[in-house]
Short mmCIF file of C-alpha atoms in Angstrom, two decimals:
data_model
loop_
_atom_site.label_atom_id
_atom_site.label_comp_id
_atom_site.label_asym_id
_atom_site.label_seq_id
_atom_site.Cartn_x
_atom_site.Cartn_y
_atom_site.Cartn_z
CA UNK L 660 -24.21 -10.72 28.16
CA UNK L 661 -22.67 -13.20 25.62
CA UNK L 662 -23.71 -10.62 22.86
CA UNK L 663 -19.97 -10.54 21.58
CA UNK L 664 -19.41 -13.88 21.63
CA UNK L 665 -22.89 -14.79 19.68
CA UNK L 666 -22.08 -11.92 16.99
CA UNK L 667 -18.38 -13.44 16.40
CA UNK L 668 -19.68 -16.91 16.39
CA UNK L 669 -21.93 -16.48 13.69
CA UNK L 670 -19.79 -14.12 11.60
CA UNK L 671 -17.28 -17.05 11.79
CA UNK L 672 -19.88 -19.79 11.00
CA UNK L 673 -21.48 -18.16 8.01
CA UNK L 674 -17.78 -17.10 7.13
CA UNK L 675 -17.40 -20.85 6.96
CA UNK L 676 -20.25 -21.91 5.34
CA UNK L 677 -19.41 -19.70 2.87
CA UNK L 678 -16.34 -21.40 1.80
CA UNK L 679 -13.82 -19.29 3.86
CA UNK L 680 -11.25 -21.21 5.62
CA UNK L 681 -9.38 -18.66 7.78
CA UNK L 682 -10.59 -15.42 9.26
CA UNK L 683 -8.58 -12.39 9.82
CA UNK L 684 -9.45 -9.14 11.83
CA UNK L 685 -7.76 -6.00 13.33
CA UNK L 686 -8.22 -6.08 17.18
CA UNK L 687 -7.93 -2.54 19.02
CA UNK L 688 -6.57 -3.20 22.73
CA UNK L 689 -9.68 -3.75 24.49
CA UNK L 690 -10.69 -6.46 22.54
CA UNK L 691 -7.29 -8.54 22.24
CA UNK L 692 -7.97 -10.68 25.04
CA UNK L 693 -11.60 -11.85 23.86
CA UNK L 694 -10.52 -12.75 20.67
CA UNK L 695 -7.61 -14.53 22.03
CA UNK L 696 -9.85 -16.52 24.37
CA UNK L 697 -12.06 -17.25 21.15
CA UNK L 698 -9.06 -18.87 19.38
CA UNK L 699 -7.83 -15.99 17.43
CA UNK L 700 -4.23 -15.61 16.95
CA UNK L 701 -2.09 -12.26 16.60
CA UNK L 702 0.04 -12.14 13.92
CA UNK L 703 1.20 -8.37 14.13
CA UNK L 704 0.55 -4.55 15.34
CA UNK L 705 -0.03 -1.61 13.35
CA UNK L 706 -0.73 1.98 14.09
CA UNK L 707 -4.29 3.31 12.43
CA UNK L 708 -4.21 7.04 12.15
CA UNK L 709 -7.76 8.29 12.80
CA UNK L 710 -9.05 11.69 10.77
CA UNK L 711 -8.70 13.64 13.88
CA UNK L 712 -5.10 12.18 14.80
CA UNK L 713 -6.10 9.86 17.15
CA UNK L 714 -3.56 6.90 17.09
CA UNK L 715 -4.84 3.04 17.73
CA UNK L 716 -2.76 0.09 17.97
CA UNK L 717 -4.31 -2.34 16.16
CA UNK L 718 -3.31 -6.27 16.43
CA UNK L 719 -3.92 -8.23 13.18
CA UNK L 720 -5.33 -11.69 13.84
CA UNK L 721 -5.84 -14.73 12.03
CA UNK L 722 -8.13 -17.90 12.98
CA UNK L 723 -8.50 -21.18 10.83
CA UNK L 724 -12.10 -21.67 10.36
#
């Protein structure tokens, strides 16, 4: 309960403390609403093909830190 939020917040704070001003990530469909709720903005979509041929829609997202 809240573990994902804690991990994301800690990662964002660490990146900012190390001089990063913008974050970027690739979200699967199941995580998209979570990241949007945390202030991340969808930039574009892509398809990732896994070694077994499974295709996943990936949404590239960015956020000012």
